[in-house]
Amino acid sequence: MTSLTLTHLAWSPLGHGHCHHQFQLRDASLQVGAGEFVGLIGPNGSGKTSLLRCAYRFSKPEHGEVLLEHQNLWKQSSRWCAQRIAVVLQEFPDAFGLRVDEVVAMGRTPHKGLFDSDSLEDRQLIQQALDSVGLLGFEDHAFATLSGGEKQRVILARALAQQPRLLILDEPTNHLDPRYQLELLKLVKRLKIGTLASIHDLNLAAAFCDRLYVINHGRIVASGTPHEVLTAELLRDVFGVEALIDTHPLSGYPRITWITQS
């Protein structure tokens, strides 16, 4: 069963393509199956964030279609989408003095009426989400006082409390040290929720993603398993860097070593 399907998307910031090609999307298509962890990789400015914004109903494509569970996102209400799609962005929200548990509780909003208070089930889901990201006991901490890595884990907990069918992550490991990069991606993988994530670190993408899409100048230029996609030729063509590709001795996924010219 397919969770998300993007078909022949075209989008540009100014509409009708009158912009620098880097931020355009042109004829971009991809799929995320239910429970599948799909990575989106490409150079800075290649269109990764633009594509994700189309996928979570932030930027409306000029052409093409965005389907979630065979329903056109742009024919559904924002509430319908929020009940099914959770988004973790690079930027942290302004928390306006909120505590950690209050930030996570925002994930329950799409499932409640305007004046509904938190139910016992809501509170249990908030606790479970915090436990999942290793922040049980942080409920009363002010969000603003947390480190960047802790904030990122709170935002993931908020997404989990939303009980989504699809997770969209934009560079989710940027603010994290290596331990929490690995822990966050392991957690996402364990959730078995359809996930589309832009990932800057290609070795992390190789280690955790079931499939990869490569975007360059707004076009999808390759897709497949990490072994199929991460070739020295593609990395040279797309990223402009020579690389040695071998197999990780413990885990079997592709391992990239960048070659620095002296």
PDB file of N, CA, C and O in Angstrom, residues 189-237:
ATOM      1  N   LYS A 189      13.032   4.629  12.260  1.00  0.00           N
ATOM      2  CA  LYS A 189      12.989   3.356  11.529  1.00  0.00           C
ATOM      3  C   LYS A 189      12.101   2.338  12.262  1.00  0.00           C
ATOM      4  O   LYS A 189      11.323   1.613  11.633  1.00  0.00           O
ATOM      5  N   ARG A 190      12.219   2.303  13.585  1.00  0.00           N
ATOM      6  CA  ARG A 190      11.438   1.346  14.390  1.00  0.00           C
ATOM      7  C   ARG A 190       9.944   1.626  14.348  1.00  0.00           C
ATOM      8  O   ARG A 190       9.129   0.736  14.527  1.00  0.00           O
ATOM      9  N   LEU A 191       9.581   2.882  14.121  1.00  0.00           N
ATOM     10  CA  LEU A 191       8.170   3.263  14.175  1.00  0.00           C
ATOM     11  C   LEU A 191       7.343   2.605  13.078  1.00  0.00           C
ATOM     12  O   LEU A 191       6.128   2.452  13.210  1.00  0.00           O
ATOM     13  N   LYS A 192       8.013   2.265  11.961  1.00  0.00           N
ATOM     14  CA  LYS A 192       7.312   1.635  10.825  1.00  0.00           C
ATOM     15  C   LYS A 192       6.189   2.530  10.307  1.00  0.00           C
ATOM     16  O   LYS A 192       5.142   2.054   9.860  1.00  0.00           O
ATOM     17  N   ILE A 193       6.400   3.853  10.382  1.00  0.00           N
ATOM     18  CA  ILE A 193       5.487   4.819   9.769  1.00  0.00           C
ATOM     19  C   ILE A 193       6.120   5.237   8.444  1.00  0.00           C
ATOM     20  O   ILE A 193       7.338   5.434   8.375  1.00  0.00           O
ATOM     21  N   GLY A 194       5.314   5.357   7.391  1.00  0.00           N
ATOM     22  CA  GLY A 194       5.850   5.876   6.140  1.00  0.00           C
ATOM     23  C   GLY A 194       6.556   7.206   6.398  1.00  0.00           C
ATOM     24  O   GLY A 194       5.970   8.107   6.993  1.00  0.00           O
ATOM     25  N   THR A 195       7.827   7.301   5.980  1.00  0.00           N
ATOM     26  CA  THR A 195       8.638   8.482   6.295  1.00  0.00           C
ATOM     27  C   THR A 195       9.372   8.962   5.059  1.00  0.00           C
ATOM     28  O   THR A 195       9.983   8.164   4.334  1.00  0.00           O
ATOM     29  N   LEU A 196       9.305  10.278   4.836  1.00  0.00           N
ATOM     30  CA  LEU A 196      10.105  10.929   3.799  1.00  0.00           C
ATOM     31  C   LEU A 196      11.002  11.936   4.501  1.00  0.00           C
ATOM     32  O   LEU A 196      10.510  12.847   5.175  1.00  0.00           O
ATOM     33  N   ALA A 197      12.313  11.764   4.380  1.00  0.00           N
ATOM     34  CA  ALA A 197      13.255  12.611   5.112  1.00  0.00           C
ATOM     35  C   ALA A 197      14.348  13.123   4.179  1.00  0.00           C
ATOM     36  O   ALA A 197      14.946  12.336   3.441  1.00  0.00           O
ATOM     37  N   SER A 198      14.594  14.434   4.210  1.00  0.00           N
ATOM     38  CA  SER A 198      15.790  14.945   3.559  1.00  0.00           C
ATOM     39  C   SER A 198      16.939  14.777   4.552  1.00  0.00           C
ATOM     40  O   SER A 198      16.813  15.116   5.735  1.00  0.00           O
ATOM     41  N   ILE A 199      18.025  14.212   4.083  1.00  0.00           N
ATOM     42  CA  ILE A 199      19.160  13.886   4.955  1.00  0.00           C
ATOM     43  C   ILE A 199      20.436  14.395   4.306  1.00  0.00           C
ATOM     44  O   ILE A 199      20.746  14.065   3.158  1.00  0.00           O
ATOM     45  N   HIS A 200      21.157  15.206   5.060  1.00  0.00           N
ATOM     46  CA  HIS A 200      22.376  15.834   4.555  1.00  0.00           C
ATOM     47  C   HIS A 200      23.540  14.844   4.531  1.00  0.00           C
ATOM     48  O   HIS A 200      24.336  14.834   3.587  1.00  0.00           O
ATOM     49  N   ASP A 201      23.640  14.022   5.560  1.00  0.00           N
ATOM     50  CA  ASP A 201      24.755  13.091   5.709  1.00  0.00           C
ATOM     51  C   ASP A 201      24.450  11.816   4.915  1.00  0.00           C
ATOM     52  O   ASP A 201      23.572  11.041   5.274  1.00  0.00           O
ATOM     53  N   LEU A 202      25.190  11.599   3.839  1.00  0.00           N
ATOM     54  CA  LEU A 202      24.880  10.481   2.947  1.00  0.00           C
ATOM     55  C   LEU A 202      25.147   9.135   3.601  1.00  0.00           C
ATOM     56  O   LEU A 202      24.502   8.135   3.261  1.00  0.00           O
ATOM     57  N   ASN A 203      26.098   9.065   4.529  1.00  0.00           N
ATOM     58  CA  ASN A 203      26.322   7.798   5.224  1.00  0.00           C
ATOM     59  C   ASN A 203      25.154   7.441   6.130  1.00  0.00           C
ATOM     60  O   ASN A 203      24.785   6.269   6.256  1.00  0.00           O
ATOM     61  N   LEU A 204      24.533   8.445   6.767  1.00  0.00           N
ATOM     62  CA  LEU A 204      23.319   8.174   7.548  1.00  0.00           C
ATOM     63  C   LEU A 204      22.184   7.745   6.633  1.00  0.00           C
ATOM     64  O   LEU A 204      21.418   6.827   6.958  1.00  0.00           O
ATOM     65  N   ALA A 205      22.057   8.399   5.479  1.00  0.00           N
ATOM     66  CA  ALA A 205      21.008   8.021   4.516  1.00  0.00           C
ATOM     67  C   ALA A 205      21.207   6.577   4.059  1.00  0.00           C
ATOM     68  O   ALA A 205      20.246   5.798   3.970  1.00  0.00           O
ATOM     69  N   ALA A 206      22.460   6.202   3.803  1.00  0.00           N
ATOM     70  CA  ALA A 206      22.751   4.828   3.359  1.00  0.00           C
ATOM     71  C   ALA A 206      22.421   3.817   4.439  1.00  0.00           C
ATOM     72  O   ALA A 206      21.941   2.713   4.159  1.00  0.00           O
ATOM     73  N   ALA A 207      22.657   4.205   5.702  1.00  0.00           N
ATOM     74  CA  ALA A 207      22.484   3.266   6.814  1.00  0.00           C
ATOM     75  C   ALA A 207      21.017   3.028   7.159  1.00  0.00           C
ATOM     76  O   ALA A 207      20.646   1.925   7.571  1.00  0.00           O
ATOM     77  N   PHE A 208      20.169   4.042   6.993  1.00  0.00           N
ATOM     78  CA  PHE A 208      18.817   3.940   7.544  1.00  0.00           C
ATOM     79  C   PHE A 208      17.700   3.885   6.507  1.00  0.00           C
ATOM     80  O   PHE A 208      16.608   3.422   6.822  1.00  0.00           O
ATOM     81  N   CYS A 209      17.939   4.366   5.303  1.00  0.00           N
ATOM     82  CA  CYS A 209      16.835   4.486   4.334  1.00  0.00           C
ATOM     83  C   CYS A 209      16.643   3.196   3.544  1.00  0.00           C
ATOM     84  O   CYS A 209      17.606   2.553   3.125  1.00  0.00           O
ATOM     85  N   ASP A 210      15.362   2.841   3.338  1.00  0.00           N
ATOM     86  CA  ASP A 210      15.042   1.708   2.476  1.00  0.00           C
ATOM     87  C   ASP A 210      15.304   2.052   1.015  1.00  0.00           C
ATOM     88  O   ASP A 210      15.805   1.225   0.250  1.00  0.00           O
ATOM     89  N   ARG A 211      14.921   3.264   0.644  1.00  0.00           N
ATOM     90  CA  ARG A 211      15.163   3.752  -0.720  1.00  0.00           C
ATOM     91  C   ARG A 211      15.580   5.216  -0.662  1.00  0.00           C
ATOM     92  O   ARG A 211      15.275   5.921   0.304  1.00  0.00           O
ATOM     93  N   LEU A 212      16.244   5.664  -1.727  1.00  0.00           N
ATOM     94  CA  LEU A 212      16.687   7.055  -1.835  1.00  0.00           C
ATOM     95  C   LEU A 212      16.204   7.656  -3.152  1.00  0.00           C
ATOM     96  O   LEU A 212      16.135   6.972  -4.175  1.00  0.00           O
ATOM     97  N   TYR A 213      15.868   8.933  -3.090  1.00  0.00           N
ATOM     98  CA  TYR A 213      15.677   9.751  -4.292  1.00  0.00           C
ATOM     99  C   TYR A 213      16.745  10.837  -4.280  1.00  0.00           C
ATOM    100  O   TYR A 213      17.000  11.448  -3.226  1.00  0.00           O
ATOM    101  N   VAL A 214      17.338  11.071  -5.445  1.00  0.00           N
ATOM    102  CA  VAL A 214      18.362  12.113  -5.580  1.00  0.00           C
ATOM    103  C   VAL A 214      17.769  13.253  -6.384  1.00  0.00           C
ATOM    104  O   VAL A 214      17.233  13.044  -7.481  1.00  0.00           O
ATOM    105  N   ILE A 215      17.827  14.466  -5.826  1.00  0.00           N
ATOM    106  CA  ILE A 215      17.298  15.637  -6.520  1.00  0.00           C
ATOM    107  C   ILE A 215      18.452  16.586  -6.841  1.00  0.00           C
ATOM    108  O   ILE A 215      19.358  16.791  -6.034  1.00  0.00           O
ATOM    109  N   ASN A 216      18.435  17.143  -8.035  1.00  0.00           N
ATOM    110  CA  ASN A 216      19.466  18.077  -8.470  1.00  0.00           C
ATOM    111  C   ASN A 216      18.827  19.081  -9.422  1.00  0.00           C
ATOM    112  O   ASN A 216      18.132  18.691 -10.360  1.00  0.00           O
ATOM    113  N   HIS A 217      19.021  20.356  -9.140  1.00  0.00           N
ATOM    114  CA  HIS A 217      18.410  21.418  -9.956  1.00  0.00           C
ATOM    115  C   HIS A 217      16.909  21.201 -10.127  1.00  0.00           C
ATOM    116  O   HIS A 217      16.345  21.430 -11.202  1.00  0.00           O
ATOM    117  N   GLY A 218      16.254  20.753  -9.050  1.00  0.00           N
ATOM    118  CA  GLY A 218      14.798  20.631  -9.056  1.00  0.00           C
ATOM    119  C   GLY A 218      14.248  19.400  -9.738  1.00  0.00           C
ATOM    120  O   GLY A 218      13.033  19.234  -9.830  1.00  0.00           O
ATOM    121  N   ARG A 219      15.112  18.528 -10.215  1.00  0.00           N
ATOM    122  CA  ARG A 219      14.660  17.303 -10.882  1.00  0.00           C
ATOM    123  C   ARG A 219      15.124  16.080 -10.103  1.00  0.00           C
ATOM    124  O   ARG A 219      16.234  16.063  -9.559  1.00  0.00           O
ATOM    125  N   ILE A 220      14.288  15.046 -10.062  1.00  0.00           N
ATOM    126  CA  ILE A 220      14.712  13.764  -9.521  1.00  0.00           C
ATOM    127  C   ILE A 220      15.590  13.097 -10.579  1.00  0.00           C
ATOM    128  O   ILE A 220      15.131  12.813 -11.683  1.00  0.00           O
ATOM    129  N   VAL A 221      16.865  12.858 -10.232  1.00  0.00           N
ATOM    130  CA  VAL A 221      17.805  12.334 -11.238  1.00  0.00           C
ATOM    131  C   VAL A 221      18.149  10.865 -11.002  1.00  0.00           C
ATOM    132  O   VAL A 221      18.758  10.232 -11.874  1.00  0.00           O
ATOM    133  N   ALA A 222      17.793  10.317  -9.840  1.00  0.00           N
ATOM    134  CA  ALA A 222      18.046   8.896  -9.582  1.00  0.00           C
ATOM    135  C   ALA A 222      17.166   8.452  -8.425  1.00  0.00           C
ATOM    136  O   ALA A 222      16.797   9.243  -7.561  1.00  0.00           O
ATOM    137  N   SER A 223      16.832   7.159  -8.408  1.00  0.00           N
ATOM    138  CA  SER A 223      16.112   6.587  -7.271  1.00  0.00           C
ATOM    139  C   SER A 223      16.406   5.101  -7.216  1.00  0.00           C
ATOM    140  O   SER A 223      16.767   4.480  -8.221  1.00  0.00           O
ATOM    141  N   GLY A 224      16.272   4.556  -6.015  1.00  0.00           N
ATOM    142  CA  GLY A 224      16.514   3.135  -5.823  1.00  0.00           C
ATOM    143  C   GLY A 224      17.019   2.871  -4.422  1.00  0.00           C
ATOM    144  O   GLY A 224      16.979   3.745  -3.552  1.00  0.00           O
ATOM    145  N   THR A 225      17.509   1.657  -4.192  1.00  0.00           N
ATOM    146  CA  THR A 225      18.095   1.341  -2.892  1.00  0.00           C
ATOM    147  C   THR A 225      19.399   2.115  -2.731  1.00  0.00           C
ATOM    148  O   THR A 225      19.983   2.588  -3.722  1.00  0.00           O
ATOM    149  N   PRO A 226      19.897   2.258  -1.492  1.00  0.00           N
ATOM    150  CA  PRO A 226      21.196   2.929  -1.325  1.00  0.00           C
ATOM    151  C   PRO A 226      22.300   2.310  -2.177  1.00  0.00           C
ATOM    152  O   PRO A 226      23.124   3.038  -2.747  1.00  0.00           O
ATOM    153  N   HIS A 227      22.322   0.978  -2.292  1.00  0.00           N
ATOM    154  CA  HIS A 227      23.351   0.338  -3.120  1.00  0.00           C
ATOM    155  C   HIS A 227      23.213   0.740  -4.591  1.00  0.00           C
ATOM    156  O   HIS A 227      24.219   0.904  -5.293  1.00  0.00           O
ATOM    157  N   GLU A 228      21.967   0.888  -5.060  1.00  0.00           N
ATOM    158  CA  GLU A 228      21.748   1.248  -6.473  1.00  0.00           C
ATOM    159  C   GLU A 228      22.088   2.709  -6.740  1.00  0.00           C
ATOM    160  O   GLU A 228      22.586   3.050  -7.820  1.00  0.00           O
ATOM    161  N   VAL A 229      21.827   3.563  -5.767  1.00  0.00           N
ATOM    162  CA  VAL A 229      21.908   5.014  -5.995  1.00  0.00           C
ATOM    163  C   VAL A 229      23.301   5.572  -5.702  1.00  0.00           C
ATOM    164  O   VAL A 229      23.814   6.424  -6.438  1.00  0.00           O
ATOM    165  N   LEU A 230      23.916   5.109  -4.632  1.00  0.00           N
ATOM    166  CA  LEU A 230      25.148   5.746  -4.149  1.00  0.00           C
ATOM    167  C   LEU A 230      26.360   5.159  -4.866  1.00  0.00           C
ATOM    168  O   LEU A 230      27.078   4.309  -4.339  1.00  0.00           O
ATOM    169  N   THR A 231      26.573   5.641  -6.080  1.00  0.00           N
ATOM    170  CA  THR A 231      27.727   5.230  -6.869  1.00  0.00           C
ATOM    171  C   THR A 231      28.703   6.394  -6.974  1.00  0.00           C
ATOM    172  O   THR A 231      28.322   7.563  -6.844  1.00  0.00           O
ATOM    173  N   ALA A 232      29.956   6.063  -7.221  1.00  0.00           N
ATOM    174  CA  ALA A 232      30.980   7.109  -7.355  1.00  0.00           C
ATOM    175  C   ALA A 232      30.622   8.054  -8.499  1.00  0.00           C
ATOM    176  O   ALA A 232      30.823   9.280  -8.397  1.00  0.00           O
ATOM    177  N   GLU A 233      30.074   7.502  -9.583  1.00  0.00           N
ATOM    178  CA  GLU A 233      29.718   8.327 -10.741  1.00  0.00           C
ATOM    179  C   GLU A 233      28.618   9.326 -10.385  1.00  0.00           C
ATOM    180  O   GLU A 233      28.710  10.526 -10.710  1.00  0.00           O
ATOM    181  N   LEU A 234      27.567   8.857  -9.690  1.00  0.00           N
ATOM    182  CA  LEU A 234      26.475   9.763  -9.323  1.00  0.00           C
ATOM    183  C   LEU A 234      26.965  10.844  -8.363  1.00  0.00           C
ATOM    184  O   LEU A 234      26.627  12.022  -8.520  1.00  0.00           O
ATOM    185  N   LEU A 235      27.770  10.466  -7.373  1.00  0.00           N
ATOM    186  CA  LEU A 235      28.248  11.461  -6.408  1.00  0.00           C
ATOM    187  C   LEU A 235      29.139  12.498  -7.097  1.00  0.00           C
ATOM    188  O   LEU A 235      29.110  13.669  -6.743  1.00  0.00           O
ATOM    189  N   ARG A 236      29.902  12.066  -8.085  1.00  0.00           N
ATOM    190  CA  ARG A 236      30.727  13.018  -8.849  1.00  0.00           C
ATOM    191  C   ARG A 236      29.831  13.957  -9.661  1.00  0.00           C
ATOM    192  O   ARG A 236      30.017  15.171  -9.665  1.00  0.00           O
ATOM    193  N   ASP A 237      28.819  13.396 -10.330  1.00  0.00           N
ATOM    194  CA  ASP A 237      27.954  14.205 -11.193  1.00  0.00           C
ATOM    195  C   ASP A 237      27.092  15.178 -10.394  1.00  0.00           C
ATOM    196  O   ASP A 237      26.896  16.328 -10.805  1.00  0.00           O
TER     197      ASP A 237
END
